[in-house]
XYZ file of C-alpha atoms in Angstrom:
582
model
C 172.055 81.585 143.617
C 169.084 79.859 145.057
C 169.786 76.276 146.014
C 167.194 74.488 148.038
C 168.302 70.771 148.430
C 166.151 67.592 148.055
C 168.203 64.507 149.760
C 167.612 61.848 147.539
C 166.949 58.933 150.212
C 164.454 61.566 151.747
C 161.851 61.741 148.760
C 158.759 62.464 151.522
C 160.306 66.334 151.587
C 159.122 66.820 147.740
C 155.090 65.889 147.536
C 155.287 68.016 150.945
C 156.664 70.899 149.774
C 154.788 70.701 146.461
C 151.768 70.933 148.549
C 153.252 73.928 150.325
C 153.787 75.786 146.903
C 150.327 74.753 145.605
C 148.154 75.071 148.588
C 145.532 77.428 148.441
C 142.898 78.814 146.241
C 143.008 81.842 143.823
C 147.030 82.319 144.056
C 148.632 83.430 141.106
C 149.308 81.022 138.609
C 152.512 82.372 137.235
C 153.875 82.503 140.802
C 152.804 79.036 141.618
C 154.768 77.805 138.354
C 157.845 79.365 138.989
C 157.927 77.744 142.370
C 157.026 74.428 140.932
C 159.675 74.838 138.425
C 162.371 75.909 140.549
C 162.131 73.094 142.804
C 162.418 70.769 139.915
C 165.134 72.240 138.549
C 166.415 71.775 142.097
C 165.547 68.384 142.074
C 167.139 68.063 138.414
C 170.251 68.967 139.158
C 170.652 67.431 142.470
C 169.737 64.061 140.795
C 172.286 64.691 137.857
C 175.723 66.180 139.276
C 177.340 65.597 136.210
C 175.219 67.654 133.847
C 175.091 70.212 137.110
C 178.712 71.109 136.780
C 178.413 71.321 133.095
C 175.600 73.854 132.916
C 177.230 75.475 135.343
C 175.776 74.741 138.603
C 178.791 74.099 141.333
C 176.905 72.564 144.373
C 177.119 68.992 143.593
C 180.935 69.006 141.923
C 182.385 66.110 144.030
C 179.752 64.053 143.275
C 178.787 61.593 140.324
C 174.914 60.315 141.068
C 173.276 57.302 141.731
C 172.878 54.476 139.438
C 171.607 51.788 141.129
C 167.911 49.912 140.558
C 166.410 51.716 144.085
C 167.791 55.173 142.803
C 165.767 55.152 139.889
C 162.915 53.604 141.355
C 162.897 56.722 143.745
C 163.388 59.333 140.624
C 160.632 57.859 138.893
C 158.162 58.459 141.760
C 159.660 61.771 142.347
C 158.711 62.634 138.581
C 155.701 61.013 139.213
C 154.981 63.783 141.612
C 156.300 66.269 140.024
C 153.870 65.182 137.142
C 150.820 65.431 138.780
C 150.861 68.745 140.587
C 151.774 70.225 136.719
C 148.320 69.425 136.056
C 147.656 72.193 138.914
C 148.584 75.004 136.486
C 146.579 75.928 133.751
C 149.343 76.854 131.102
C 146.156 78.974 129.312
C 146.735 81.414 132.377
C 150.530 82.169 131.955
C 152.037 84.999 129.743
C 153.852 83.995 126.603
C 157.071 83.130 128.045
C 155.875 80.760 130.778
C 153.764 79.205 128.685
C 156.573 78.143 126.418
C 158.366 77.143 129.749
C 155.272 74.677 130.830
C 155.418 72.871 128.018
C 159.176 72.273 127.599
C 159.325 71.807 130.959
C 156.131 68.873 131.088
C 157.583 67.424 127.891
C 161.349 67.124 130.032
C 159.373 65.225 132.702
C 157.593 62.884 130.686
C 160.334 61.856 128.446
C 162.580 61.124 132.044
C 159.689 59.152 132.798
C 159.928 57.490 129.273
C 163.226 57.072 129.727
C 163.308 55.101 133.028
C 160.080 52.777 132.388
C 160.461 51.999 128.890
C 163.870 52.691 127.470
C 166.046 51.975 130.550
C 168.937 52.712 128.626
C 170.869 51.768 131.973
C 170.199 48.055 131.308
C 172.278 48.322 128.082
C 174.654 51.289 127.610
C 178.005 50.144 128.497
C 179.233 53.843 127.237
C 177.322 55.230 130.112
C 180.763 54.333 132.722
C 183.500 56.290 130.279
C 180.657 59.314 129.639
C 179.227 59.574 133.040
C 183.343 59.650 134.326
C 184.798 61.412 131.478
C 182.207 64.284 131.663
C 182.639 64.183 135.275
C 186.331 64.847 135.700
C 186.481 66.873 132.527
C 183.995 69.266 133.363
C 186.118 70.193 136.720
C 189.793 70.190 134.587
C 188.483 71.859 131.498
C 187.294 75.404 132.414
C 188.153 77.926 134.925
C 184.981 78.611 137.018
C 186.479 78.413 140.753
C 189.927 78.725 142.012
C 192.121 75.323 141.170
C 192.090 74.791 145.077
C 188.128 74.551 144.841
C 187.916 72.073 142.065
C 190.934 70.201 143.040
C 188.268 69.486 145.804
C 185.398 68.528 143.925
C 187.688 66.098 141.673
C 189.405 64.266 144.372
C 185.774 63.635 145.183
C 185.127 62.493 142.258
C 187.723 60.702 141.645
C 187.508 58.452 145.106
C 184.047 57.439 143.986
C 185.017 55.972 140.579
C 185.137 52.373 141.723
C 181.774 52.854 143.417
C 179.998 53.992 140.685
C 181.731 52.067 138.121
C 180.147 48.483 140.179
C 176.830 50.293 140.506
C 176.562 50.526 136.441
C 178.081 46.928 135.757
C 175.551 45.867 138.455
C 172.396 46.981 136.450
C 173.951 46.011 133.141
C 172.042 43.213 131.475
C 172.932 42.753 127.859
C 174.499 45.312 125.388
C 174.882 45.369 121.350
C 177.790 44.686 119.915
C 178.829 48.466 118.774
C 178.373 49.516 122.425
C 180.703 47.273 123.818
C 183.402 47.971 120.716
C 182.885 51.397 121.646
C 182.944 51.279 125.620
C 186.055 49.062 125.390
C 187.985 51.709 123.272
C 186.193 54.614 125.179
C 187.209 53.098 128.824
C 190.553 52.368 127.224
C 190.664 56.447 126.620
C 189.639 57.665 129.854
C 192.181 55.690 131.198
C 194.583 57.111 129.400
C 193.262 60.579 130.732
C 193.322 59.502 134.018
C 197.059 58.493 133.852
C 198.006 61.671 132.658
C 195.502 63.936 134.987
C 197.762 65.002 137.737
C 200.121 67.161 134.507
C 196.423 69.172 134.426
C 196.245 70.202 138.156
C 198.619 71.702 140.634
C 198.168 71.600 144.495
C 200.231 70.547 147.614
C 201.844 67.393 147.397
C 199.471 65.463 150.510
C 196.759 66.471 148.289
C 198.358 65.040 145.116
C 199.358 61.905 147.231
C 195.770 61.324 147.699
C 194.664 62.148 144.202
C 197.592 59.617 143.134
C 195.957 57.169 144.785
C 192.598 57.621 144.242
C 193.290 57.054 140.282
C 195.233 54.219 141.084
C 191.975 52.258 141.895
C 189.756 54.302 139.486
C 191.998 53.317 137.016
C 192.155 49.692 138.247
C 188.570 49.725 138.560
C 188.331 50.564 135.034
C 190.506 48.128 133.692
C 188.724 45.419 135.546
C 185.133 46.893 133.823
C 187.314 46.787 130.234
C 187.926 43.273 130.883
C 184.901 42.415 131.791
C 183.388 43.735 128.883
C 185.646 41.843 126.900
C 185.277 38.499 128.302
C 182.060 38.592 130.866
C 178.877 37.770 130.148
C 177.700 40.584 128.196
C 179.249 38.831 125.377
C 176.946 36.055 125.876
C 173.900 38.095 126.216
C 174.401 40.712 123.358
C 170.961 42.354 122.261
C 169.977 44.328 118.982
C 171.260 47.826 118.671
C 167.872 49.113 116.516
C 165.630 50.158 119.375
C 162.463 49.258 117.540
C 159.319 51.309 115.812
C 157.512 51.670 118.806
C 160.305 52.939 120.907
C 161.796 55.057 117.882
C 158.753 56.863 117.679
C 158.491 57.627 121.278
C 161.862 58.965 121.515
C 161.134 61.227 118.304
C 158.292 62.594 119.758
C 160.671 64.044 122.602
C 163.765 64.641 120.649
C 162.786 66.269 117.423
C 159.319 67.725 119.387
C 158.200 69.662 116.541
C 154.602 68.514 115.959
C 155.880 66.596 112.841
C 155.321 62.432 112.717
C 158.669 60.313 111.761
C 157.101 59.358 108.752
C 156.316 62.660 107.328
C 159.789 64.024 108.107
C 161.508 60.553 106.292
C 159.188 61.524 103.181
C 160.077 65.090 103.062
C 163.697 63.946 103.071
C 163.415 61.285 100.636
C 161.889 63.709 98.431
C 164.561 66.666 98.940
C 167.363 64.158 97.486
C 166.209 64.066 94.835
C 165.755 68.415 94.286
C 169.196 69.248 96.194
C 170.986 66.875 93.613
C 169.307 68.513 90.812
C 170.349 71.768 91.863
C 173.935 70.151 92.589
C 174.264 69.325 88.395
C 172.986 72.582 87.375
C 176.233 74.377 89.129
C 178.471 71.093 88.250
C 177.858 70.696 84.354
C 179.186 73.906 83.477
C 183.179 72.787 85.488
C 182.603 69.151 84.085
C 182.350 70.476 80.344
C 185.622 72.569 81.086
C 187.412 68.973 80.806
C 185.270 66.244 79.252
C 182.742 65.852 76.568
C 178.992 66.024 77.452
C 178.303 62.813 79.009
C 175.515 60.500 76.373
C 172.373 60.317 79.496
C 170.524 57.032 79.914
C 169.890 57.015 83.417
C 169.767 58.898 86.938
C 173.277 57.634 87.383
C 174.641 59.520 84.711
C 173.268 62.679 86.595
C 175.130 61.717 89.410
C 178.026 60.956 87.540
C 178.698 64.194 86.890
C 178.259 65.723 90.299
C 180.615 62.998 91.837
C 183.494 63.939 89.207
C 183.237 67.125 90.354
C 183.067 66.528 93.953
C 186.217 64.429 93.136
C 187.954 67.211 91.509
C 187.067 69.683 94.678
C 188.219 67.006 97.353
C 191.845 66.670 95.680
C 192.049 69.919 97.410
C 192.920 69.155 100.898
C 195.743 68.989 104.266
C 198.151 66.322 105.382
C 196.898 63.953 107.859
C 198.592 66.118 111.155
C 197.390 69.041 109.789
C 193.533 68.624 110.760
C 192.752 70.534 113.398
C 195.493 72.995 112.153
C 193.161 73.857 109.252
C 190.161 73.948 111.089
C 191.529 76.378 113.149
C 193.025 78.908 110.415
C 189.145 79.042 108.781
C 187.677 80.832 111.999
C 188.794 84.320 111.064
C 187.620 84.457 107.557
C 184.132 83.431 108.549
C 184.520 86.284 111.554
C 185.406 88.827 109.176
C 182.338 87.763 106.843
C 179.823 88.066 109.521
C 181.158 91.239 110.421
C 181.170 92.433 106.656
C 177.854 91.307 105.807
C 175.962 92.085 109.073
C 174.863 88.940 109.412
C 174.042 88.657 113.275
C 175.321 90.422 116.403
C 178.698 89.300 117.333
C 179.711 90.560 120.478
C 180.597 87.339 122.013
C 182.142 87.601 125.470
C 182.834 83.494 125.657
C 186.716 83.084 124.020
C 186.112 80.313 121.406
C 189.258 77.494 121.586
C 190.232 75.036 119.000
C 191.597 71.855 120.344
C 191.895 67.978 119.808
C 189.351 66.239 120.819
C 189.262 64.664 124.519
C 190.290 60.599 123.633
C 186.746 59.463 125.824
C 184.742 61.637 123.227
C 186.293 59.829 120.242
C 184.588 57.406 118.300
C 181.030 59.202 117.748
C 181.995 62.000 115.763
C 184.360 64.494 113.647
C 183.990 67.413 115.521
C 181.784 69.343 118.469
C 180.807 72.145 120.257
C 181.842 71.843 124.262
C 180.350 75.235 125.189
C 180.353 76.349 128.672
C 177.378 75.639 130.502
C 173.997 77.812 130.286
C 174.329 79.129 133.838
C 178.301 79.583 133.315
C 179.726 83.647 132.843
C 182.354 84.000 130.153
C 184.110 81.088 130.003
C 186.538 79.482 126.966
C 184.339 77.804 124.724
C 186.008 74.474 123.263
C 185.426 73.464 119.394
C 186.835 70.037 119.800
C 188.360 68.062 116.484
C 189.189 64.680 116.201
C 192.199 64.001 114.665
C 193.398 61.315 112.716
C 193.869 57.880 114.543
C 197.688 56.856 114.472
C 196.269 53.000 113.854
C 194.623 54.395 110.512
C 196.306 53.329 107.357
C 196.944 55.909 104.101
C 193.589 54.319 102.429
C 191.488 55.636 105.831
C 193.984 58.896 106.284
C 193.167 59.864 102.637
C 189.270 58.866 102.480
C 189.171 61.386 105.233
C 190.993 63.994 104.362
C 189.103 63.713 101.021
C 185.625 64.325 103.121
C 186.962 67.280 104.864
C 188.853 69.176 102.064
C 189.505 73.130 101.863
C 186.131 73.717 100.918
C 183.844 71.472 103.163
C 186.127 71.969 106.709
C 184.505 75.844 105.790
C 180.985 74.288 106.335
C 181.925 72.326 109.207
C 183.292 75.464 110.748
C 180.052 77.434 109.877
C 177.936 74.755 111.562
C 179.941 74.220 114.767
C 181.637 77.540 115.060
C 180.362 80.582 113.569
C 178.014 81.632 112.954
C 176.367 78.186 114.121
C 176.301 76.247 117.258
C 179.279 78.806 119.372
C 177.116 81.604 118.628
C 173.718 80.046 119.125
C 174.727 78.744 122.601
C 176.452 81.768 123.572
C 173.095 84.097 123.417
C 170.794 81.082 124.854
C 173.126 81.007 127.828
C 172.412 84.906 128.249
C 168.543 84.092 128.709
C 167.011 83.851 132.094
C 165.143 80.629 131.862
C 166.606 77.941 133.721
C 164.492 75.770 131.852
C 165.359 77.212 128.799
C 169.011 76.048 129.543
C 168.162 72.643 131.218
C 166.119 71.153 129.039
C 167.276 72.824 125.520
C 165.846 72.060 122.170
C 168.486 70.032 119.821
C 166.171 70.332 116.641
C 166.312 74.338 117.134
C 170.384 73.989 117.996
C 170.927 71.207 115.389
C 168.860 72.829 112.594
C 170.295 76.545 113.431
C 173.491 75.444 112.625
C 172.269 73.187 109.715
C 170.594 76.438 108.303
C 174.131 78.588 108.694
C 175.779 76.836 106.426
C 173.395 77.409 103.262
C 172.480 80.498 104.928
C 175.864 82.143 104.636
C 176.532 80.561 101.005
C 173.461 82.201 99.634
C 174.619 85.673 101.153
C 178.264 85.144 99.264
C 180.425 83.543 101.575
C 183.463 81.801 99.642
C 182.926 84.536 96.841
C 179.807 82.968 95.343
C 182.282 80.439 94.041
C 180.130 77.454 92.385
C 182.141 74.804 94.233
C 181.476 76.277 97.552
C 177.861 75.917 96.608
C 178.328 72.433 96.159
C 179.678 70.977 98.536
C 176.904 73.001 100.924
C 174.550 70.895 99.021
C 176.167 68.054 99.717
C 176.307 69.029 103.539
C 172.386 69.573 103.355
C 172.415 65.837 101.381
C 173.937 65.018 104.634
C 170.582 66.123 106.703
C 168.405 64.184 104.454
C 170.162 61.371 104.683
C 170.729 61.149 108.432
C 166.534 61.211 108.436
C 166.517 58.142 106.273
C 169.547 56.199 108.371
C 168.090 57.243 111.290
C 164.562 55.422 110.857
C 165.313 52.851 108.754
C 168.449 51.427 110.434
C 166.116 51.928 113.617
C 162.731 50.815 112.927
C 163.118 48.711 109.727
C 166.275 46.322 109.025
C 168.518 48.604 107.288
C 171.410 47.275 106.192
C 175.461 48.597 107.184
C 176.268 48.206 103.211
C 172.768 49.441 102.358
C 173.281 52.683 104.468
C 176.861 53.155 103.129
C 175.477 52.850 99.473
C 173.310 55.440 100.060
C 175.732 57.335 101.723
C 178.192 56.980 99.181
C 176.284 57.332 95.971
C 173.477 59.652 96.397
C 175.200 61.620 99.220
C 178.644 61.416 97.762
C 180.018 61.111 100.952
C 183.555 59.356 101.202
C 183.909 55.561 102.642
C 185.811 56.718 106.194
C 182.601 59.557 106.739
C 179.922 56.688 105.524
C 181.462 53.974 107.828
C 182.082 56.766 110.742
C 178.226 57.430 110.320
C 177.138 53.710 110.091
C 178.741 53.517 113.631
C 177.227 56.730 114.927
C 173.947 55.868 113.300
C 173.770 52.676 115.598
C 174.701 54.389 118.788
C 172.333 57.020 118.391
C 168.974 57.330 117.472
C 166.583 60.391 116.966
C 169.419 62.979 117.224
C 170.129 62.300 113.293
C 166.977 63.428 112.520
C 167.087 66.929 114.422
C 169.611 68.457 111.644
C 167.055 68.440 108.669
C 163.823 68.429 110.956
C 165.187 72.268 112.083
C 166.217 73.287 109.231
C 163.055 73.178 107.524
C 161.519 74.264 109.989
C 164.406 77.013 110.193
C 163.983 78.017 106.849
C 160.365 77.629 106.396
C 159.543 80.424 109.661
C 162.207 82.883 108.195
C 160.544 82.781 104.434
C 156.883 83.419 106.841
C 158.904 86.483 108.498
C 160.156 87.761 105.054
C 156.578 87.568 104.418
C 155.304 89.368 107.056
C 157.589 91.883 107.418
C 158.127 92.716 103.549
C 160.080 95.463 102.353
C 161.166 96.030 106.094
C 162.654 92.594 106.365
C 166.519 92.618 107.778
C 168.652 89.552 107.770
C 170.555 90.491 110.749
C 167.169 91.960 112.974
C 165.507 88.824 111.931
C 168.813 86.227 113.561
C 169.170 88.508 116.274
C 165.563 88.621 117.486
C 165.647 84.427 116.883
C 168.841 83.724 118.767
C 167.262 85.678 122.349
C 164.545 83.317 123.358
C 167.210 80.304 124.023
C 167.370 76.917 122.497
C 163.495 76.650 122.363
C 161.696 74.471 120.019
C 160.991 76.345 116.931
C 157.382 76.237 116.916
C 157.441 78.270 119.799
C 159.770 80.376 118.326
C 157.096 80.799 114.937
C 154.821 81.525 117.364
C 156.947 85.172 119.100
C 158.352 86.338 115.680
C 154.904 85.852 113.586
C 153.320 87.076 116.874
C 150.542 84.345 116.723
């Protein structure tokens, strides 16, 4: 593997050898851009260790990154550089597939940029200590890609910096909303917890373990001075608004959703898809209502909805016991295996074993469930589909509201979208591409709406046995979508409301009170990455009807995902682009 280093403190070492691989007239273009964008991958991943070892790239395991003010003062001019000498190459010169990488590749740069000038996230983030450490040592425990002598190395490493970094981060903090510092206090709290129980997850000599002992002594000292200085320091004091604003809102969309499509043109075409998808939702729930009651005597819209919620009601009485969540995700996998199979719905010679497990505590609080796939530049390792389960502190009310949500029939569509044939598979053939770049700097509208598109995909070829209710409730997933569009920009760049969101949540998503509430919180943690799930799948769906098209009578469902799935997680209007062969 080809690992030139760039010293961070030594930043002269990059314009120079920038110059080196751009100097002179009439070289090839394509060459010159592969060298540029190897040394900035170079540069990427020496300047983020953490998301290194988690794509896969082993050179900077014992290390964490720099956090202070004069590191990212030193990035920024670095991307600076890096910025300019892209306007060297004349993306009109490159073949197909280097195009494509120039532009994800200048868009990556200029959103970093973004990121550090304008958004400077590391002013306010109090989440970024528990992530930056949690991914850190977790991404050396979890997987198997070096001997446990190797990253016992890296993680003692690791570990003896925690204290370091965790001052450098509480240094540049400034202010922080309130649901960041809820959140950091009960995520720090978890990794904590992790930390105490770490050594039961490694095995080594016992002058090695002595060491490691100590080492999380003070990490985990460190941490529970940060914890307490969230709770009573002066953050408290100097709490700031959680919405980000219009004008950074739409910044960030441009980056994350990157689809040519403005934020207010996407919230319209969502706001105007409610209304259709619930439409279609009575037509296949009047026929069960009428099994039990009486035509209902319509006045208004509600009365519509009325009848889709009774239903929705009747399906949701159909679900586990509280410990029996991630039980009953995992017994759904090999149905939907044996449908794919069946149906020929995609190639499905995965080499990556796919593992169901609880979800790590420093990951809880955001969401139900995710994908931890191995990293792009990893070779057959475990792939984790993680599962929260059920807080202990959680009374009956919450337990049930839950379980309600995720009943028999929807934990199917949650295992479509983050299992099969959705995000495990997706990842699994984007990782086989060659494209560094491609794997770096992925798409999260083409992953997020792939897997948004699975699950009505594999209803409308007869998954669940065509049965109505199964129909349903994938509505109500893709009610989800549309809804996460409208949260997303108006709790964001308008004033929205929490019991304005949950209302819409609850009564024209049908969603129950624990999922609304769970969202309200993600909703205000997040922003942009709501909208990717509905921005790709239209897009999604609108470039396979254009295939369908093209390709008529000679159109196959399986050809068609295949050929898709092999370019990587690319935007999708690249992807229009290959398969229409514009």
């Amino acid at each position: 593997m080809y690992r030139r280093k760039f010293p961070v403190k030594y930043t002269f070492l990059i314009p120079l050898l920038i110059i080196l691989i751009l100097s002179g007239c009439g070289r090839n273009q394509k060459v010159e851009f592969n060298k540029l964008a190897d040394a900035y991958v170079q540069w990427y991943l020496k300047m983020n260790p953490v998301s290194a070892t988690q794509l896969g790239y082993h050179e900077y395991d014992g290390e964490f990154g720099k956090y202070d003010e004069e590191s990212f003062r030193e990035k920024l001019a670095d991307l600076k550089r890096f910025n300019i000498e892209m306007t060297q190459i004349d993306p009109l010169s490159l073949d197909e597939d280097h195009r494509i990488d120039y532009h994800i590749l200048s868009a990556a740069i200029d959103e970093m940029i973004f990121e550090i000038t304008e958004l400077r996230m590391i002013e306010w983030n109090p989440r970024l200590v528990p992530s930056v450490i949690g991914n850190g040592i977790y991404s050396l425990i979890d997987r198997e890609f070096a001997p446990m002598e190797t990253r016992v190395r890296s993680l003692e490493s690791r570990l003896s910096k925690i204290p370091e970094l965790v001052q450098s981060i509480q240094n540049a903090l400034k202010s922080a909303p309130s649901i960041y510092l809820e959140t950091a206090i009960s995520q720090t709290e978890g990794l904590i917890n992790t930390l105490k129980v770490l050594p039961l997850e490694i095995y080594t000599d016992n002058t090695t373990f002595d060491r490691i002992d100590e080492h999380i002594r003070k990490g985990v000292y460190a941490l529970s001075q940060y914890k307490s200085w969230l709770i009573d320091g002066p953050l408290k004091d100097h709490q700031r608004d959680f919405r980000i604003g219009k004008e950074l809102y739409e910044k960030q969309f441009s980056f994350t959703v990157n689809e040519g499509v403005a934020a207010t043109q996407l919230l319209n075409s969502a706001k105007n898809a409610i209304i259709d998808t619930q439409d279609r939702m009575f037509n296949l729930a009047m026929p069960i209502y009428l099994v039990e009651n009486d035509e209902p005597v319509w006045v208004s819209r509600q009365d519509t909805l009325s009848v889709i919620k009774w239903v929705l009601d009747k399906i949701a009485d159909d679900h586990v016991n509280r410990d029996e969540v991630v039980y009953n995700v995992k017994k759904g996998i090999d149905d939907i295996t044996s449908f794919i199979k069946i149906n020929d719905i995609l190639d499905l010679k995965i080499e990556n074993a796919l593992e169901v497990r609880e979800m790590p505590e420093y990951m809880r609080g955001v969401s139900i469930a995710n994908l931890d796939a191995p990293g792009a530049l990893e070779k057959n390792l475990k792939t984790y589909y993680n599962v929260s389960p059920i807080p202990e502190e959680w009374s009956d009310e919450q337990s049930e509201s839950f379980l309600r949500e995720y009943n028999n029939h929807s934990v199917q569509i949650l295992n479509i979208h983050e299992a099969l044939p959705g995000h495990y598979i997706q990842l699994y053939f984007a990782g086989k591409h060659s494209s560094k770049i491609r794997a770096i700097f992925s798409s999260g509208t083409m992953v997020e709406g792939w897997a948004h598109y699975c699950e009505g995909m594999m209803i409308n070829e007869g998954y669940g046995n065509n049965d109505p209710k199964m129909k349903i409730v994938q509505y109500k997933w893709a009610l989800r979508g549309m809804i996460n569009v409208i949260l997303d920009q108006e709790i964001h760049t308008k004033s929205m409301s929490r019991d304005e969101a949950v209302e819409l949540m609850v009564t024209d998503g049908f969603q129950e009170l624990s999922e609304a509430e769970g969202k309200w919180i993600r909703a205000q943690l997040t922003f942009c990455q709501l909208s990717t799930y509905y921005a790709g799948t239209i897009k999604m769906w609108s470039l396979r009807r254009q295939v369908e098209l093209s390709e008529g009578a000679n159109f196959e469902l399986r050809s068609f995902h295949d050929r898709l799935l092999s370019h990587g997680s690319i935007p999708i209007k690249f992807l229009s682009d290959i398969l229409l062969d514009l």
